[in-house]
Each structure stands twice: as C-alpha cells, then as structure tokens.
Amino acid sequence: MTQNFSLFEVIFKGGWAIGLLAIMSIVVLAVVWERRGYFKRNLKGREGVLEGLKSYLHRRNFTEALEATERNGSFLDKIIHAGLLAKNEKNDPEQAMEREAKAQLILLEKRLPLLATLGSIAPFVGLFGTVLGIIRAFQDLALANSGGAAVVSQGIAEALISTAAGLFVAITAVFFFNLFQARLNVASQEAEIVISEITERLES
C-alpha cells in the first residue's frame, strides 16, 4: 500500500535541519518577491525615460523636466533629477548624477547579499541533516533486535529529505541572485550612458 505524507510529516521526518531549511526557503522567496517588485517599479528602459524628457530638455525647460522626473520616480529619473537640480543650483550636474547613481545602486543591491549567503550555506545545512539522518539510521539498526529496511527507513528518509531540501533552497537562491545581479549590471551601464547624455545636453 502506498503511504502518502503531508508536508508536516515530511518536515518531521527530515529532522530539525529540514525545519531550518524550510525557514530559509521562506526567507528566499520573501526576498525574491520583494526585490522583484522593487526592480519592476524602479527599473525603466533608458530609451523611454529619455524620450519622455526629450521635449523638456530640447526647450531647456528644466522646471518641467524636474517635475516629470520627480513624478516618474524610476531609477534613471532619480539620477536625472539630481543632475537637473544641481544645474539649477549652479553645481556640477555630472557629479550630482554620479553620486545619486551610486546611492540608487545601493538600494537596488539591498538584500541581494542575503540571497547569495543563503544559496551558499543551504547545501551545507542539507548535508549536515544528511549526516544526522545516516547516524540515526545506524543507531536504529544497532538498537533493533533484527535488521531490515524498516529499521533504517526513518533515518534514511531524514537524510534524503535534507539533501533535497538543501539543494532546492540553494538552486532557488543562486538562480534569482544571478538574475537580479545581471539586471543590476544592466542598470549600472544604463546609468552611465544616461549621465553622459544628460551632461552633454545640459552643457550644450
């Protein structure tokens, strides 16, 4: 007869290591959900951002351009806003945009190191749970009066579940970390291009 296990039974059979990995998986998914939303709200295409400000910059109407960048509020809009504000205040717009770009990139990188850390340690937590499961299997075998698969099944189940859970958490965390990191690299390059283009337009 096939035995069906509920999620709680699987966690129970995996021991405390699987419980820790379950918490880690929840943290990973929470970070992914939060970062996905943040990236979606703040990262807009460079062409679209510049096209929306083209008429204002062409007419050198910096007041309306400032209002537009503040209203849009994307990653690139905030950088351009800092440059236009510096221009109005007779400061160096290029330096102001570079400072703002660094500040915004720090916000984009927020919580990504946590993903990398969880992705790195999850396999070791799973491996530790595996070792504990194997130890338990041998202890059950030593305490039993007779051998057989039934005696060691609990320990082997704990070992296998811990291994699988550790790999699941690690793969998920590393995948999304690399995905966000790639998007972050693109955003950094777009910021450099925008700073160069806006600086040229303000100086022309």
C-alpha positions as semicolon CSV with decimal commas, in nm:
position;residue;x (nm);y (nm);z (nm)
1;M;0,000;0,000;0,000
2;T;0,134;0,342;-0,093
3;Q;0,183;0,574;0,201
4;N;0,112;0,943;0,148
5;F;0,292;1,203;0,354
6;S;0,168;1,551;0,432
7;L;0,403;1,849;0,427
8;F;0,426;1,845;0,807
9;E;0,510;1,476;0,807
10;V;0,787;1,534;0,553
11;I;0,931;1,816;0,764
12;F;0,906;1,598;1,074
13;K;1,088;1,312;0,904
14;G;1,359;1,550;0,787
15;G;1,451;1,646;1,143
16;W;1,548;1,991;1,264
17;A;1,767;2,051;0,958
18;I;1,468;2,037;0,725
19;G;1,287;2,279;0,957
20;L;1,577;2,523;0,927
21;L;1,582;2,479;0,551
22;A;1,206;2,543;0,539
23;I;1,262;2,875;0,717
24;M;1,547;2,956;0,478
25;S;1,326;2,881;0,178
26;I;1,059;3,118;0,311
27;V;1,320;3,391;0,352
28;V;1,449;3,331;-0,001
29;L;1,101;3,352;-0,152
30;A;1,021;3,666;0,051
31;V;1,340;3,838;-0,068
32;V;1,273;3,735;-0,429
33;W;0,917;3,868;-0,413
34;E;1,023;4,199;-0,255
35;R;1,319;4,255;-0,491
36;R;1,112;4,162;-0,796
37;G;0,856;4,427;-0,706
38;Y;1,122;4,687;-0,632
39;F;1,304;4,623;-0,960
40;K;0,979;4,632;-1,154
41;R;0,881;4,969;-1,005
42;N;1,219;5,136;-1,039
43;L;1,391;4,997;-1,348
44;K;1,250;5,154;-1,663
45;G;1,403;5,146;-2,010
46;R;1,661;5,413;-2,086
47;E;1,504;5,500;-2,422
48;G;1,161;5,551;-2,269
49;V;1,291;5,771;-1,989
50;L;1,492;5,994;-2,222
51;E;1,210;6,013;-2,476
52;G;0,974;6,138;-2,207
53;L;1,214;6,421;-2,121
54;K;1,326;6,498;-2,475
55;S;1,089;6,790;-2,533
56;Y;1,165;6,949;-2,196
57;L;1,541;6,925;-2,242
58;H;1,521;7,046;-2,602
59;R;1,337;7,359;-2,487
60;R;1,566;7,375;-2,183
61;N;1,258;7,379;-1,964
62;F;1,432;7,235;-1,660
63;T;1,144;7,313;-1,425
64;E;0,902;7,084;-1,608
65;A;1,178;6,827;-1,652
66;L;1,233;6,827;-1,276
67;E;0,862;6,781;-1,216
68;A;0,848;6,494;-1,468
69;T;1,144;6,308;-1,317
70;E;1,006;6,351;-0,967
71;R;0,665;6,228;-1,080
72;N;0,801;5,922;-1,261
73;G;1,045;5,833;-0,984
74;S;1,228;5,548;-1,159
75;F;1,595;5,464;-1,106
76;L;1,707;5,671;-1,406
77;D;1,457;5,951;-1,335
78;K;1,607;5,998;-0,989
79;I;1,956;6,022;-1,136
80;I;1,846;6,277;-1,396
81;H;1,652;6,467;-1,129
82;A;1,971;6,506;-0,926
83;G;2,155;6,643;-1,230
84;L;1,883;6,893;-1,318
85;L;1,860;7,007;-0,958
86;A;2,235;7,060;-0,946
87;K;2,216;7,256;-1,272
88;N;1,952;7,488;-1,123
89;E;2,167;7,535;-0,816
90;K;2,477;7,613;-1,027
91;N;2,652;7,295;-0,917
92;D;2,819;7,025;-1,123
93;P;2,535;6,810;-1,264
94;E;2,763;6,522;-1,362
95;Q;2,898;6,476;-1,011
96;A;2,549;6,503;-0,867
97;M;2,418;6,233;-1,102
98;E;2,713;6,004;-1,027
99;R;2,650;6,036;-0,652
100;E;2,280;5,967;-0,697
101;A;2,352;5,669;-0,921
102;K;2,572;5,514;-0,651
103;A;2,305;5,575;-0,389
104;Q;2,034;5,419;-0,606
105;L;2,252;5,118;-0,692
106;I;2,299;5,055;-0,319
107;L;1,920;5,046;-0,283
108;L;1,892;4,805;-0,575
109;E;2,156;4,576;-0,421
110;K;1,973;4,567;-0,089
111;R;1,907;4,210;0,035
112;L;2,089;4,051;-0,260
113;P;2,384;3,951;-0,038
114;L;2,131;3,764;0,179
115;L;2,026;3,560;-0,124
116;A;2,389;3,480;-0,202
117;T;2,457;3,379;0,159
118;L;2,154;3,151;0,180
119;G;2,242;2,997;-0,154
120;S;2,593;2,924;-0,027
121;I;2,507;2,772;0,310
122;A;2,189;2,581;0,221
123;P;2,374;2,279;0,073
124;F;2,586;2,252;0,388
125;V;2,279;2,263;0,611
126;G;2,128;1,991;0,394
127;L;2,449;1,790;0,412
128;F;2,454;1,823;0,789
129;G;2,097;1,696;0,800
130;T;2,201;1,409;0,575
131;V;2,482;1,310;0,812
132;L;2,246;1,324;1,109
133;G;1,996;1,108;0,922
134;I;2,260;0,846;0,842
135;I;2,376;0,846;1,205
136;R;2,017;0,797;1,317
137;A;1,974;0,508;1,072
138;F;2,278;0,328;1,215
139;Q;2,165;0,396;1,571
140;D;1,822;0,249;1,493
141;L;1,993;-0,051;1,335
142;A;2,216;-0,101;1,637
143;L;1,925;-0,079;1,882
144;A;1,697;-0,310;1,684
145;N;1,692;-0,680;1,753
146;S;1,666;-0,755;1,382
147;G;1,776;-0,583;1,065
148;G;1,577;-0,484;0,759
149;A;1,476;-0,178;0,563
150;A;1,203;-0,082;0,809
151;V;1,458;-0,029;1,085
152;V;1,664;0,229;0,899
153;S;1,388;0,385;0,689
154;Q;1,330;0,680;0,925
155;G;1,697;0,781;0,927
156;I;1,738;0,733;0,551
157;A;1,423;0,940;0,487
158;E;1,564;1,217;0,705
159;A;1,893;1,208;0,515
160;L;1,738;1,216;0,168
161;I;1,482;1,485;0,251
162;S;1,753;1,708;0,400
163;T;1,970;1,668;0,090
164;A;1,683;1,750;-0,145
165;A;1,570;2,049;0,061
166;G;1,922;2,191;0,079
167;L;1,963;2,167;-0,297
168;F;1,621;2,322;-0,358
169;V;1,694;2,626;-0,141
170;A;2,043;2,669;-0,288
171;I;1,933;2,642;-0,650
172;T;1,645;2,885;-0,599
173;A;1,857;3,141;-0,415
174;V;2,151;3,128;-0,657
175;F;1,926;3,141;-0,963
176;F;1,745;3,455;-0,854
177;F;2,063;3,615;-0,719
178;N;2,227;3,579;-1,061
179;L;1,911;3,704;-1,230
180;F;1,894;4,017;-1,014
181;Q;2,269;4,071;-1,040
182;A;2,253;4,062;-1,420
183;R;1,969;4,317;-1,417
184;L;2,170;4,530;-1,176
185;N;2,470;4,529;-1,410
186;V;2,250;4,644;-1,697
187;A;2,105;4,921;-1,479
188;S;2,456;5,037;-1,388
189;Q;2,558;5,056;-1,755
190;E;2,238;5,239;-1,846
191;A;2,304;5,488;-1,566
192;E;2,649;5,564;-1,709
193;I;2,502;5,622;-2,055
194;V;2,226;5,846;-1,921
195;I;2,470;6,050;-1,714
196;S;2,684;6,104;-2,024
197;E;2,388;6,200;-2,244
198;I;2,228;6,435;-1,990
199;T;2,562;6,602;-1,917
200;E;2,609;6,671;-2,288
201;R;2,260;6,819;-2,321
202;L;2,298;7,039;-2,016
203;E;2,633;7,171;-2,136
204;S;2,520;7,234;-2,493
